[in-house]
Coordinates of C-alpha atoms and ligand atoms in Angstrom, one line a residue:
M272 CA -0.1 -0.1 0.2
T273 CA 1.5 3.2 -1.3
E274 CA -1.3 5.6 0.3
E275 CA -0.5 7.0 3.6
I276 CA -2.6 6.6 6.0
A277 CA -4.0 9.7 7.5
R278 CA -3.5 9.6 11.6
P279 CA -6.1 11.1 13.5
E280 CA -4.9 14.3 15.0
R281 CA -4.3 13.5 18.9
P282 CA -6.9 14.7 21.5
L283 CA -5.8 18.6 22.6
F284 CA -4.5 17.7 25.8
T285 CA -6.3 21.3 27.7
D286 CA -9.4 20.1 26.4
L287 CA -9.2 17.1 29.2
T288 CA -11.2 18.4 32.4
R289 CA -9.7 17.4 35.9
K290 CA -12.1 14.9 35.5
G291 CA -10.8 13.6 32.0
L292 CA -7.5 13.6 33.2
Q293 CA -8.7 11.6 36.8
D294 CA -10.1 9.0 33.9
W295 CA -7.5 8.8 32.5
C296 CA -4.5 8.3 34.5
E297 CA -7.0 5.6 36.7
S298 CA -7.1 3.9 33.5
N299 CA -3.8 4.1 32.2
G300 CA -2.5 3.0 36.3
V301 CA -1.2 6.5 36.7
P302 CA -2.0 7.2 40.5
S303 CA -4.6 10.0 41.0
Y304 CA -2.2 12.2 43.0
R305 CA -0.8 13.0 39.6
V306 CA -3.9 15.1 38.0
D307 CA -2.9 17.8 40.5
Q308 CA 0.4 17.7 39.9
I309 CA 0.2 17.6 35.9
R310 CA -1.9 20.2 35.9
Q311 CA -0.1 22.4 38.2
W312 CA 2.4 22.3 35.7
I313 CA 0.3 23.7 32.5
F314 CA -1.7 26.3 34.6
G315 CA 1.1 27.4 37.5
K316 CA 4.2 26.7 36.6
R317 CA 4.4 27.9 32.5
V318 CA 5.3 24.7 30.8
N319 CA 5.8 24.5 27.2
S320 CA 5.5 21.0 26.6
F321 CA 5.1 17.3 29.2
S322 CA 8.9 16.5 28.9
E323 CA 9.2 19.5 31.5
M324 CA 6.8 18.1 34.2
H325 CA 9.9 17.2 36.1
D326 CA 8.3 15.6 38.9
I327 CA 6.3 13.1 36.8
P328 CA 7.7 9.8 35.6
A329 CA 9.3 10.4 32.5
K330 CA 7.6 7.2 31.1
V331 CA 3.9 9.0 32.0
R332 CA 5.4 12.4 30.2
A333 CA 6.5 10.2 27.1
Q334 CA 2.6 8.6 26.9
L335 CA 1.3 11.9 27.2
A336 CA 3.3 13.3 24.5
E337 CA 2.3 10.3 22.5
E338 CA -1.4 10.3 23.0
F339 CA -2.2 14.3 23.1
R340 CA -0.8 17.5 22.2
F341 CA 0.0 20.3 24.0
W342 CA -1.1 23.2 22.1
A343 CA -3.8 23.6 19.7
G344 CA -1.9 26.1 17.1
R345 CA 0.9 28.8 16.7
I346 CA 1.4 32.6 17.3
V347 CA 1.1 33.6 14.4
R348 CA 1.7 37.3 15.1
H349 CA 3.2 39.4 18.8
L350 CA 2.4 43.1 19.3
V351 CA 3.2 45.0 21.8
S352 CA 2.0 48.7 22.3
S353 CA 3.4 51.5 23.9
D354 CA 1.5 51.3 26.9
R355 CA 2.2 47.7 27.5
T356 CA -0.8 46.0 26.1
E357 CA 0.4 42.9 24.1
K358 CA -1.9 41.1 21.7
L359 CA -1.5 37.5 20.4
L360 CA -3.1 36.3 17.1
L361 CA -3.5 32.9 17.4
E362 CA -3.6 30.4 14.5
L363 CA -5.9 27.0 15.9
G364 CA -6.5 24.9 12.9
E365 CA -6.2 25.9 9.2
G366 CA -6.7 29.6 9.1
D367 CA -9.1 29.6 12.4
L368 CA -7.8 33.2 13.9
V369 CA -8.6 34.7 17.0
E370 CA -6.9 37.0 18.9
C371 CA -6.3 37.5 22.8
V372 CA -5.1 40.4 24.6
L373 CA -3.0 41.4 27.7
M374 CA -4.3 44.6 29.5
R375 CA -1.8 45.7 32.1
E376 CA -2.5 48.0 35.4
P377 CA -0.7 48.7 38.2
D378 CA -2.3 46.1 40.2
R379 CA -3.8 43.7 37.8
C380 CA -3.0 41.7 34.7
T381 CA -6.3 41.4 32.3
V382 CA -6.6 38.9 29.7
C383 CA -9.5 39.6 27.0
I384 CA -10.1 36.3 25.6
S385 CA -12.3 34.6 22.1
T386 CA -14.5 31.9 22.0
Q387 CA -15.6 31.6 18.2
V388 CA -13.7 31.9 15.2
G389 CA -15.7 34.9 13.8
C390 CA -18.9 36.2 15.4
G391 CA -22.3 35.6 13.8
M392 CA -24.6 38.4 15.8
G393 CA -23.2 41.1 13.0
C394 CA -23.6 44.3 15.3
I395 CA -22.8 47.0 13.0
F396 CA -19.6 48.4 14.7
C397 CA -17.8 45.1 15.4
A398 CA -14.5 43.7 13.1
S399 CA -15.6 40.4 14.5
G400 CA -18.9 40.2 12.8
L401 CA -17.8 40.8 9.1
D402 CA -17.7 37.6 7.9
G403 CA -19.9 36.0 10.0
V404 CA -18.9 32.5 12.2
K405 CA -16.9 29.9 11.4
R406 CA -17.0 28.0 14.6
N407 CA -16.8 27.4 18.2
L408 CA -13.7 27.2 20.0
T409 CA -13.4 23.8 21.9
T410 CA -12.9 24.3 25.7
G411 CA -8.9 23.7 25.0
E412 CA -8.5 26.5 22.4
I413 CA -10.7 28.8 25.0
L414 CA -8.1 27.9 27.4
E415 CA -5.2 27.9 25.4
Q416 CA -5.2 32.0 25.0
V417 CA -4.7 32.1 28.5
L418 CA -2.2 29.9 28.6
R419 CA 0.0 32.2 25.9
V420 CA -0.5 35.1 27.5
D421 CA 0.5 34.0 31.1
R422 CA 3.9 32.9 29.4
L423 CA 4.3 36.3 28.2
L424 CA 4.7 37.4 31.5
S425 CA 7.6 37.9 34.2
L426 CA 8.3 36.2 36.9
E427 CA 6.7 38.9 39.2
E428 CA 3.0 39.1 37.2
R429 CA 0.0 37.1 37.5
I430 CA -2.7 37.3 35.8
T431 CA -5.4 38.5 37.9
N432 CA -8.5 39.0 35.6
I433 CA -10.0 37.3 32.9
V434 CA -13.0 39.1 30.0
V435 CA -14.3 37.2 27.9
M436 CA -14.9 40.0 25.5
G437 CA -12.3 38.7 22.3
M438 CA -14.2 37.5 19.1
G439 CA -17.6 35.4 19.2
E440 CA -20.9 35.4 21.3
P441 CA -20.1 33.8 24.3
L442 CA -23.2 32.5 25.3
A443 CA -23.1 30.3 21.9
N444 CA -21.0 28.6 23.0
L445 CA -21.5 28.3 26.8
R446 CA -20.7 24.7 26.5
S447 CA -17.0 25.1 25.6
L448 CA -16.6 28.3 27.5
L449 CA -17.9 26.9 31.3
P450 CA -15.2 24.0 31.1
A451 CA -12.7 26.4 30.5
L452 CA -13.9 28.9 33.2
D453 CA -14.4 26.5 36.1
T454 CA -10.5 25.1 35.2
L455 CA -9.9 29.2 35.3
N456 CA -11.7 29.1 38.8
E457 CA -10.2 25.7 40.3
K458 CA -7.5 26.0 43.0
G459 CA -4.7 24.1 41.7
G460 CA -6.0 25.6 38.0
M461 CA -5.0 29.1 37.8
G462 CA -7.4 29.9 41.3
L463 CA -8.7 32.9 39.6
G464 CA -11.9 34.2 41.9
A465 CA -14.9 33.9 39.9
R466 CA -15.2 37.5 40.6
R467 CA -12.4 37.9 38.6
I468 CA -13.7 36.8 35.7
T469 CA -16.4 39.0 33.1
I470 CA -18.8 37.1 30.1
S471 CA -20.0 39.8 27.7
T472 CA -22.8 38.8 25.8
V473 CA -25.1 40.3 23.1
G474 CA -27.8 39.4 24.9
L475 CA -29.4 35.7 24.7
P476 CA -31.9 35.5 27.7
E477 CA -32.0 31.7 27.5
K478 CA -28.8 31.5 27.9
M479 CA -28.1 33.8 31.0
R480 CA -30.9 32.6 33.0
E481 CA -28.7 28.8 32.0
L482 CA -25.7 31.0 33.0
A483 CA -27.4 31.9 36.7
R484 CA -27.7 28.6 37.4
H485 CA -24.6 27.5 36.8
G486 CA -23.5 27.8 40.1
T487 CA -20.1 29.8 40.1
P488 CA -21.1 33.8 40.0
Y489 CA -19.1 35.0 37.5
N490 CA -19.3 38.6 36.4
L491 CA -22.4 39.5 33.6
A492 CA -21.6 41.9 31.0
V493 CA -24.6 42.6 28.1
S494 CA -23.8 44.6 25.6
L495 CA -27.0 46.9 25.2
H496 CA -25.9 50.0 22.9
A497 CA -29.2 51.6 22.6
P498 CA -31.8 52.3 24.9
N499 CA -34.9 51.4 22.3
D500 CA -35.7 48.2 20.8
T501 CA -36.0 50.3 17.1
L502 CA -32.8 51.9 17.7
R503 CA -31.0 48.5 18.9
T504 CA -32.3 46.3 16.6
E505 CA -30.7 48.5 14.2
I506 CA -27.3 48.3 15.6
V507 CA -27.8 44.4 16.5
P508 CA -29.6 42.2 14.7
T509 CA -30.2 39.5 16.9
N510 CA -32.3 42.0 18.7
K511 CA -34.9 41.3 16.3
R512 CA -35.4 37.9 18.1
T513 CA -35.1 39.0 21.1
G514 CA -36.4 43.0 22.4
I515 CA -34.7 44.7 25.5
E516 CA -37.3 43.9 27.8
A517 CA -36.5 39.7 27.9
I518 CA -32.9 40.8 27.8
L519 CA -33.3 43.2 31.4
E520 CA -35.4 40.4 33.2
A521 CA -32.5 37.8 32.7
A522 CA -30.5 40.4 34.1
E523 CA -32.5 41.1 37.1
E524 CA -32.9 37.2 37.4
Y525 CA -29.0 36.4 36.8
F526 CA -27.9 39.3 39.7
Q527 CA -31.2 37.6 42.0
I528 CA -29.6 34.2 41.8
T529 CA -25.7 35.1 41.8
G530 CA -25.6 38.7 44.0
R531 CA -23.4 39.7 40.9
R532 CA -24.1 43.6 39.5
V533 CA -24.9 43.3 35.7
T534 CA -23.3 46.0 33.6
Y535 CA -24.4 47.4 30.4
E536 CA -21.8 48.4 27.5
Y537 CA -23.2 51.0 25.6
V538 CA -20.7 51.7 22.4
L539 CA -21.0 55.4 22.0
L540 CA -21.5 55.2 17.7
A541 CA -21.4 59.4 17.0
G542 CA -24.3 60.4 15.7
R543 CA -26.5 57.2 16.0
N544 CA -27.2 56.6 20.0
D545 CA -24.9 58.9 21.4
G546 CA -27.7 62.1 21.7
P547 CA -29.7 63.2 24.8
E548 CA -32.6 61.9 23.9
E549 CA -31.0 58.1 24.1
A550 CA -29.2 59.2 27.2
K551 CA -32.5 60.4 28.7
Q552 CA -34.2 56.5 27.6
L553 CA -31.4 54.9 28.9
A554 CA -31.4 56.3 32.5
K555 CA -35.0 55.8 32.5
L556 CA -34.8 52.2 31.1
L557 CA -32.3 51.0 33.7
R558 CA -32.3 53.5 36.8
N559 CA -34.1 51.1 39.1
L560 CA -32.4 47.7 38.0
N561 CA -29.4 47.0 39.7
A562 CA -27.0 48.4 36.7
H563 CA -24.0 49.8 35.9
V564 CA -23.0 51.6 32.8
N565 CA -19.8 51.0 30.8
L566 CA -19.8 53.4 27.7
I567 CA -17.4 52.4 25.1
P568 CA -16.0 55.0 22.6
M569 CA -16.6 53.5 19.4
N570 CA -13.2 52.0 18.3
P571 CA -12.4 52.7 15.1
V572 CA -12.8 49.6 12.1
A573 CA -11.0 50.1 8.8
P574 CA -14.3 49.0 6.8
I575 CA -16.6 50.2 8.9
D576 CA -18.3 53.9 8.4
L577 CA -18.6 54.6 12.2
A578 CA -16.5 56.9 14.9
A579 CA -16.8 57.7 18.8
P580 CA -18.4 60.8 19.2
A581 CA -16.2 63.8 20.1
E582 CA -15.2 64.3 23.7
P583 CA -17.9 66.9 24.2
R584 CA -20.4 64.9 23.7
T585 CA -19.3 61.8 25.1
K586 CA -19.3 64.2 28.6
M587 CA -22.8 65.0 27.9
F588 CA -23.7 61.5 28.2
V589 CA -22.2 60.4 31.0
E590 CA -23.8 63.0 33.1
M591 CA -27.3 63.2 31.4
L592 CA -27.0 59.3 33.0
Q593 CA -25.1 60.5 36.5
H594 CA -28.0 62.9 37.0
G595 CA -30.9 60.0 35.9
G596 CA -29.6 58.3 38.2
V597 CA -27.2 55.9 36.9
N598 CA -23.8 54.3 37.7
V599 CA -21.5 54.7 34.7
T600 CA -18.0 54.7 33.7
V601 CA -16.4 55.4 30.7
R602 CA -13.4 52.3 29.3
K603 CA -10.4 53.2 29.6
R604 CA -8.8 52.6 25.9
K605 CA -6.0 50.7 25.6
G606 CA -3.5 49.1 22.9
A607 CA -5.1 51.9 19.9
D608 CA -1.6 51.3 18.1
I609 CA -1.6 47.3 18.0
D610 CA -5.2 47.3 16.7
A611 CA -5.9 45.9 20.0
A612 CA -9.8 46.4 19.5
C613 CA -12.4 43.4 18.7
G614 CA -10.7 41.8 15.8
Q615 CA -8.7 44.0 14.4
L616 CA -5.6 42.3 13.9
R617 CA -7.8 39.0 12.1
L618 CA -9.1 41.9 10.3
T619 CA -6.0 42.8 8.9
E620 CA -4.3 39.6 8.6
L621 CA -7.5 38.1 6.1
S622 CA -8.4 41.4 4.7
L623 CA -11.2 41.0 5.2
G624 CA -14.3 43.4 5.0
K625 CA -12.7 44.7 1.9
Ligands
SAH834 N1 -20.3 39.3 21.8 C1 -19.9 39.5 23.2 C2 -18.9 39.7 23.6 C3 -17.8 40.1 22.9 S1 -17.4 42.0 21.7 C4 -20.9 40.9 23.3 O1 -21.9 41.0 22.3 O2 -21.1 41.3 24.0 C5 -17.0 42.7 24.0 C6 -17.7 44.4 23.8 O3 -16.9 45.1 22.6 C7 -19.2 44.5 23.4 O4 -20.0 45.2 23.7 C8 -19.2 44.8 21.9 O5 -19.9 45.3 21.6 C9 -17.8 45.9 22.1 N2 -17.2 46.1 20.8 C10 -16.4 45.4 19.6 N3 -16.6 45.9 18.7 C11 -16.0 46.8 19.2 C12 -15.8 48.1 18.2 N4 -15.5 48.2 17.3 N5 -15.8 49.9 19.5 C13 -15.8 49.6 20.5 N6 -16.4 48.7 21.3 C14 -16.3 47.4 20.3

């Protein structure tokens, strides 16, 4: 026979949950205390291969390397901004590009991760949705972004926060996302408290309810972007199917069940949703809820003809919300010189939307 038989790709190690690794150890005669040891090497000690796990018997290391891939993909680009924000473009499988970002502040290191290749939501200002969604990431591929960023840090630095605000709609991929977040949350995993992990959603009420019942109270951010359904459906097409009211109800339920106050994200688009009328309506809508508004001046996306309002108009919007009794902050812009906003680096790489 001359044709080579294609060897099926080995499974990705980080797709195994803790329980999965327990089962593997059990069926391979490896004592169960090795489970935490192995996971500690990956999530705590920043190794890049099984062979570096010194205190694991050589035979077990060799077997792991034979059966599993350590990494799902490769780093295509690594950019460092003047404000020390760093961005990685990863290729996970052929042509499947995703981005992850490291943002540094004096007291924290936040990683922004993606959950899908592309996005199916089609928000009119967003770079990730320009070409639709290609596929969901797996649990290991989601974790890999955090692990790759972790390996960029100095010995003294630690990841302190995770925001699931990269490419894709996280709640459309809960099945892969939750085991990944639970690993990051796990003691002996990365040990990040649930309050240090934030999931941002376009607002899928059913899925928000499912998340509320998951049992670990992660922070939830809802991308609202408009105070009424007509405008929201123009900006966020999926709103046609959900409507604002159902989203706010699900968000209140999220608060009741988890005790976590929901954040509403609102991208300011000059001339579209940034006027006094919208500010008034938004205040009225959220005033009596357990809400916090995070205003995000639109980050420019090359093929999209929308922009952030000028500073005074943003200020007016903030003041009107405060006046209306709503908690509000304006998101700081980080990594502007390296295309750090949602999906933009991939866009450049693929020449999407041209
Ligand atoms: N799909 C999820 C998470 C990904 S987007 C969601 O919709 O929330 C994360 C946040 O970045 C969202 O609030 C999104 O609206 C915002 N965003 C996307 N593109 C942006 C841009 N060009 N400028 C500013 N914010 C943007």
